[in-house]
Every structure is written in structure tokens, then in C-alpha cells.
XYZ file of N, CA and C in Angstrom:
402
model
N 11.943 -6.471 16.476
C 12.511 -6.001 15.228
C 11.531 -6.294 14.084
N 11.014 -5.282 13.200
C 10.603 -5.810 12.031
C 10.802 -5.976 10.957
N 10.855 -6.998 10.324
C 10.949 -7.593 9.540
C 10.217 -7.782 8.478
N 10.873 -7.463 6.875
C 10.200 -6.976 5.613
C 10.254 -8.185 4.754
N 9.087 -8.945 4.332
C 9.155 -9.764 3.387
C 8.190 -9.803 2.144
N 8.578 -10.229 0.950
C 7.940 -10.289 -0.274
C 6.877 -10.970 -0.436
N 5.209 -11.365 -0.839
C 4.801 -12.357 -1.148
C 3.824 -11.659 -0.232
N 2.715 -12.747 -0.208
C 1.294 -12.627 0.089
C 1.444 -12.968 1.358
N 1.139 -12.214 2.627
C 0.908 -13.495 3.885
C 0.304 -14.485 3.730
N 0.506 -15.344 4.151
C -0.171 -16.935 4.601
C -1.700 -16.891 5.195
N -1.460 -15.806 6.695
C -2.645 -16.065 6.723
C -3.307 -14.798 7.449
N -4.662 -15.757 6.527
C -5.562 -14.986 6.299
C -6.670 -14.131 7.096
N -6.464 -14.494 8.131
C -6.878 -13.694 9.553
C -5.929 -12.436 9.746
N -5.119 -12.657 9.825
C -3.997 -11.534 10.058
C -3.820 -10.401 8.647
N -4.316 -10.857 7.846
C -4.817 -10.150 7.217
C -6.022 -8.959 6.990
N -6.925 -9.861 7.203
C -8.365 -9.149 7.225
C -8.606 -8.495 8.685
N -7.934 -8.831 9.512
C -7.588 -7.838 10.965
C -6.579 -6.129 10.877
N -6.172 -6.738 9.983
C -4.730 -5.378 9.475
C -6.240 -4.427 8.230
N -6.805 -4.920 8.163
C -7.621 -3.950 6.901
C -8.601 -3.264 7.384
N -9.406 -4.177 8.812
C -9.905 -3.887 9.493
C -9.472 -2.717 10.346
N -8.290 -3.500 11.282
C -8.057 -2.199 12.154
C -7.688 -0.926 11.941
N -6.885 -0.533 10.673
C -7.286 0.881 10.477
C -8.041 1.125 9.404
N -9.289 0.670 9.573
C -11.066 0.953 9.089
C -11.054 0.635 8.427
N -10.269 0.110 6.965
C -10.437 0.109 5.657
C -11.707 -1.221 5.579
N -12.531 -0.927 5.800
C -14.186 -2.220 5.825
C -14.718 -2.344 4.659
N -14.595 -1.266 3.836
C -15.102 -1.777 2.337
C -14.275 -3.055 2.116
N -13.086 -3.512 2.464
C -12.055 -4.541 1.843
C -12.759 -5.705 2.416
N -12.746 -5.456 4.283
C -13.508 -6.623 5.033
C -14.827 -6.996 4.710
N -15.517 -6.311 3.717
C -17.336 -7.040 3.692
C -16.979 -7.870 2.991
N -16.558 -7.557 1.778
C -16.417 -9.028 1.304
C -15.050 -9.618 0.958
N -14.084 -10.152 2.260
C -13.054 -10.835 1.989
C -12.473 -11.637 0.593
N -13.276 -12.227 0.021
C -13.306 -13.550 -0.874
C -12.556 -12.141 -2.052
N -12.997 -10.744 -2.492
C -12.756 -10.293 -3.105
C -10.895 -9.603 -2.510
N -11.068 -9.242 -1.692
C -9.500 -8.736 -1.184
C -8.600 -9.746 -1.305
N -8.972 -11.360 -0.974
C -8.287 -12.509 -0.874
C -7.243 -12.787 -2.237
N -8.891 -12.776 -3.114
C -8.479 -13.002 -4.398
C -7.373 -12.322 -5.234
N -7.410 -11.020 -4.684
C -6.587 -9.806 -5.212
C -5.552 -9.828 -5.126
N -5.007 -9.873 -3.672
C -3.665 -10.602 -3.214
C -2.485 -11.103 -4.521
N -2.815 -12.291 -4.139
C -2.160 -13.117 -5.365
C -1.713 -12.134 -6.666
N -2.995 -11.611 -7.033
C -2.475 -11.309 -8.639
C -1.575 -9.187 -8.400
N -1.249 -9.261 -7.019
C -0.766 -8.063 -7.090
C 0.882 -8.439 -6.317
N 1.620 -7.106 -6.320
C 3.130 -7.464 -5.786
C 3.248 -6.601 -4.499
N 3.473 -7.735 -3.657
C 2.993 -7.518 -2.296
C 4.153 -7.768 -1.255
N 4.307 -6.517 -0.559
C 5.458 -6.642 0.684
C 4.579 -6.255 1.742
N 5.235 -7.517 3.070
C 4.497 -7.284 3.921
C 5.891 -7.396 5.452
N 4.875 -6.449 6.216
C 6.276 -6.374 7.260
C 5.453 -6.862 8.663
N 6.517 -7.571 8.933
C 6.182 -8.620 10.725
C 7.047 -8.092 11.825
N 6.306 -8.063 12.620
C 6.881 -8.322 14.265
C 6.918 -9.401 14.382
N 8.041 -10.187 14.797
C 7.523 -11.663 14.767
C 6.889 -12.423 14.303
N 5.590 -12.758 14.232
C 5.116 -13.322 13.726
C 3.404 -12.626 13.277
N 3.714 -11.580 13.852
C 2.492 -10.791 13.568
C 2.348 -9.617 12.419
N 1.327 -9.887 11.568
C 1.652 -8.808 10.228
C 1.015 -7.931 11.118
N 1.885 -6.529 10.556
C 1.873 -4.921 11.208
C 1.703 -3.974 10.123
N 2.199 -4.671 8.792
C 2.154 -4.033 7.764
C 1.967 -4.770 6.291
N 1.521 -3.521 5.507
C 1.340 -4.405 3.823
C 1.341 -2.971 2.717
N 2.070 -3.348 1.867
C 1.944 -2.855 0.464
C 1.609 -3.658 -0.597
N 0.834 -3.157 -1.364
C 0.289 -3.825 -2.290
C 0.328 -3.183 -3.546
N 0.572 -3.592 -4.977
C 0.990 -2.441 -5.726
C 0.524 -3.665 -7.150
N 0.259 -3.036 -8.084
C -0.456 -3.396 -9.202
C 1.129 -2.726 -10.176
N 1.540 -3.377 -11.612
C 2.357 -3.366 -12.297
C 2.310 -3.875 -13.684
N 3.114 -3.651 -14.379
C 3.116 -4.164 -15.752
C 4.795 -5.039 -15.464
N 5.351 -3.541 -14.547
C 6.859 -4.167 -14.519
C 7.988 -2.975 -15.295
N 7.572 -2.568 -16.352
C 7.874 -1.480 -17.461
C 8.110 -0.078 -17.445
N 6.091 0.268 -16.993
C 5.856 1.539 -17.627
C 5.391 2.403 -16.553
N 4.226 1.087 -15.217
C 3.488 1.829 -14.452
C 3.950 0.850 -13.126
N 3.942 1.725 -12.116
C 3.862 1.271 -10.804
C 2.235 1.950 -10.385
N 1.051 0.914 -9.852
C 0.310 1.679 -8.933
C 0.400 1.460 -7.572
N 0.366 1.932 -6.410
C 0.034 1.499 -5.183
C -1.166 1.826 -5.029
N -1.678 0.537 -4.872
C -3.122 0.624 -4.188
C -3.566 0.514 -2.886
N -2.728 -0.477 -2.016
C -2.800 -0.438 -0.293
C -1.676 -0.051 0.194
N -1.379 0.472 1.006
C -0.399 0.908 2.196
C -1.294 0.859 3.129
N -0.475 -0.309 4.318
C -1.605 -0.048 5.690
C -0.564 -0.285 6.825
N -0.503 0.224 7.836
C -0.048 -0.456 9.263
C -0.700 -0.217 10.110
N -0.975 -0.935 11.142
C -1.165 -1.204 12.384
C -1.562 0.011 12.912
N -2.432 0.932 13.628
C -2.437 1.880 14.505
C -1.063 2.284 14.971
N -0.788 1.022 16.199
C 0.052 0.974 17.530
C 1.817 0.684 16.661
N 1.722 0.288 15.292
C 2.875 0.603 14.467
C 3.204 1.772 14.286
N 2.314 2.824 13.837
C 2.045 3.859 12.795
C 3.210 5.060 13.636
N 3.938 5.426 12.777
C 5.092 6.572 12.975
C 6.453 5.925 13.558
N 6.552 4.876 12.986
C 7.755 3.981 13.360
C 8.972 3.567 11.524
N 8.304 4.284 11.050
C 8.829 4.442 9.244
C 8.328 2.617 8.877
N 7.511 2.390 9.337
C 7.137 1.131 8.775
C 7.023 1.450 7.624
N 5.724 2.525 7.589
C 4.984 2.793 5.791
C 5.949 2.895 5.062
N 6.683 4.475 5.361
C 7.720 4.473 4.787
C 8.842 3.456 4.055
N 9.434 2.678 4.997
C 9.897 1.227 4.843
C 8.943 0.833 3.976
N 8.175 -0.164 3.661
C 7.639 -0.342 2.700
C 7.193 0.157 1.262
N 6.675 1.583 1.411
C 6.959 2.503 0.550
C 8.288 2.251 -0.329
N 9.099 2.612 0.276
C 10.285 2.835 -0.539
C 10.901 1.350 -1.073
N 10.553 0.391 -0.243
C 11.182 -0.943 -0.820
C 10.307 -1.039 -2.052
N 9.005 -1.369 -2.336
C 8.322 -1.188 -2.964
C 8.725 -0.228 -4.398
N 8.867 0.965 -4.411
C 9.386 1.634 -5.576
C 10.994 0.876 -5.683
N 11.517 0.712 -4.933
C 12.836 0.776 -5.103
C 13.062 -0.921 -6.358
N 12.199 -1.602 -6.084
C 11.940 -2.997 -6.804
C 11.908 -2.659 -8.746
N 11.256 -1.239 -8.721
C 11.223 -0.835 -9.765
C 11.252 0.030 -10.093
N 13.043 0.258 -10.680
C 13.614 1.495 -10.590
C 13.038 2.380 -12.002
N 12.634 1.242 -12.538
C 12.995 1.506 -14.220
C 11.549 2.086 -14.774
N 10.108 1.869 -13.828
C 9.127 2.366 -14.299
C 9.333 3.660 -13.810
N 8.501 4.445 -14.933
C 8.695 5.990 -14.978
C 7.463 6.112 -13.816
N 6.159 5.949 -14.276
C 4.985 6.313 -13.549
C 4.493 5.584 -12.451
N 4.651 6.501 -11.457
C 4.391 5.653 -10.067
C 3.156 6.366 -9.482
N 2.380 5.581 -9.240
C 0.854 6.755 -9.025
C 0.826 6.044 -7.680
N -0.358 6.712 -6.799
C -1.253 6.319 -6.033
C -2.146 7.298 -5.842
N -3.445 6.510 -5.220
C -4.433 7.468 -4.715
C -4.669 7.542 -3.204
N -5.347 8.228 -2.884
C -5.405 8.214 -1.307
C -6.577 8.970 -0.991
N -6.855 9.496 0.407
C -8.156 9.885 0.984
C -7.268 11.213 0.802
N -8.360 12.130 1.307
C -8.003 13.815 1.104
C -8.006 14.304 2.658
N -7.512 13.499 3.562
C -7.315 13.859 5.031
C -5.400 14.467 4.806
N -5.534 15.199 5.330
C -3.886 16.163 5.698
C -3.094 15.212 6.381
N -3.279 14.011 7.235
C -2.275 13.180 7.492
C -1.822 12.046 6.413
N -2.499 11.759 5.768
C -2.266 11.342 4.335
C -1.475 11.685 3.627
N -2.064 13.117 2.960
C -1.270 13.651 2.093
C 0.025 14.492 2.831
N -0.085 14.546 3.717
C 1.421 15.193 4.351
C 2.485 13.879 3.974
N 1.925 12.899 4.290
C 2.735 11.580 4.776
C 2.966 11.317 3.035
N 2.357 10.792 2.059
C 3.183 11.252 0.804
C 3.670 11.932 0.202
N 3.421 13.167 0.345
C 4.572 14.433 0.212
C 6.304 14.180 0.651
N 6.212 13.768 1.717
C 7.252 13.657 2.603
C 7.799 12.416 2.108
N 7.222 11.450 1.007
C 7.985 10.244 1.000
C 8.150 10.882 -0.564
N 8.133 12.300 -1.249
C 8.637 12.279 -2.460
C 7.291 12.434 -3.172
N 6.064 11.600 -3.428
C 5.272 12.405 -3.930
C 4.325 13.494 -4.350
N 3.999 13.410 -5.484
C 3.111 15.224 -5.580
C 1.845 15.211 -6.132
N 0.913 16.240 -5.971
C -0.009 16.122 -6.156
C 0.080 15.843 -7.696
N -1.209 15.277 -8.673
C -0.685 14.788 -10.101
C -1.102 16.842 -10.517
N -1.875 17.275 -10.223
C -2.397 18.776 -10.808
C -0.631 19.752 -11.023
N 0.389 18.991 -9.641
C 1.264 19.916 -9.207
C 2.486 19.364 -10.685
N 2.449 18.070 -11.464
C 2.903 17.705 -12.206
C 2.732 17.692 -13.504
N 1.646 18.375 -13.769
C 1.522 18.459 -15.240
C 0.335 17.767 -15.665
N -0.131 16.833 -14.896
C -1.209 15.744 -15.185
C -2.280 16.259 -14.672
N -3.248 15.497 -14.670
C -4.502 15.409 -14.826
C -5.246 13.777 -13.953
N -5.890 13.898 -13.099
C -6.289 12.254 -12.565
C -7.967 12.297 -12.899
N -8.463 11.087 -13.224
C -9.712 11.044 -13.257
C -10.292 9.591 -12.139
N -11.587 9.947 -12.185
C -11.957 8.837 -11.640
C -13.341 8.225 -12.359
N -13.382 7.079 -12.501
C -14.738 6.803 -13.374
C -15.766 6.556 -12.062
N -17.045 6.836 -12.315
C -18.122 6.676 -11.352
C -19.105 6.148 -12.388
N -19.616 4.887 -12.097
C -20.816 3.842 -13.131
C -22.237 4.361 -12.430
């Protein structure tokens, strides 16, 4: 059964294995920076037992903006509404912010998979997204 809890995992292997295994390696080169991040973001994470399978991670004021910046599960999780599950606990924490963004890769299993949980492209809303490049 899995099981959804609030807060940062403990530990930190089981972490950097979950970022790893579905590729996300820019996060794994340099741990000390993902570690750090943790903490100062609002973070649900979901267990099998004792094994993290899943994580949301979401940046806030509390107010105005919700961002999600990680959604990840497990491969051998993946199509079990984990994301989903998380996803939605995640917004649901904060009913009251209007703007809920995220970004994502431009692969069709992606963006199918937020479509389907309610979001839209920002072009399809009226907005406009930028990205800064230094």
C-alpha cells in the first residue's frame, strides 16, 4: 500500500536514487545543491513501505503562486496514479492560490499526463511563459 506523507525524506540515498532512476542527472551531479533545496521547498513524498517511490516538490508564497518544480516516480511505480496522487494532494493544500504553474519536457507522455490532471498549455490560457537563458 502506498503511503503519502508531508516533509522532506530522511534519507538521502533514497532520494538521489528516485532522481536518478528516472534520469533526472542534472539534480544527481551535484547533490549538495538538490539536498539543499529540499528543505526550503513543500514537499510530499509517497512510500511503499519503507521505500520512497515518489516526490513532489513545489515552491510557494502560500497566497498567490503555486510552482511545481519536481514530480517524479519510480519507473516500476509509474501508471499506478501515484503522480497523480501527489499531484492533486499537492494543489489541493492550496486551494486559495490562483496560479499554479509548472514546466515540463516537450515529450507527449508528459504533456498528455498534465492535460489529463487539469492542466493547459499557458499559450492555450491567455499567457505567455518565458524562460531566461544567461
Amino acid at each position: 500500500m502506498i503511503v503519502f506523507q508531508e516533509g522532506v525524506p530522511h534519507d538521502e540515498a533514497q532520494i538521489l536514487t528516485l532522481y536518478q532512476e528516472v534520469g533526472w542527472t542534472l539534480y544527481t551531479r551535484k547533490p549538495e545543491k538538490l539536498l539543499a533545496g529540499l528543505p526550503r521547498s513543500d514537499v510530499l513524498a509517497a512510500y511503499d513501505q519503507e521505500r520512497l517511490v515518489g516526490l513532489i516538490r513545489a515552491v510557494t508564497d502560500g497566497e498567490t503562486i503555486l510552482y511545481i518544480q519536481d514530480l517524479l516516480v519510480l519507473p516500476n511505480y509509474q501508471r499506478q496514479n501515484i503522480g497523480r496522487t501527489l499531484l492533486e494532494k499537492m494543489i489541493a493544500a492550496f486551494p486559495d492560490v490562483r496560479q499554479k504553474i509548472l514546466l515540463t519536457d516537450d515529450q507527449i507522455q508528459s504533456m498528455s499526463f498534465y492535460e489529463a490532471c487539469g492542466f493547459q498549455q499557458v499559450g492555450k490560457t491567455g499567457g505567455v511563459a518565458y524562460g531566461f537563458s544567461s
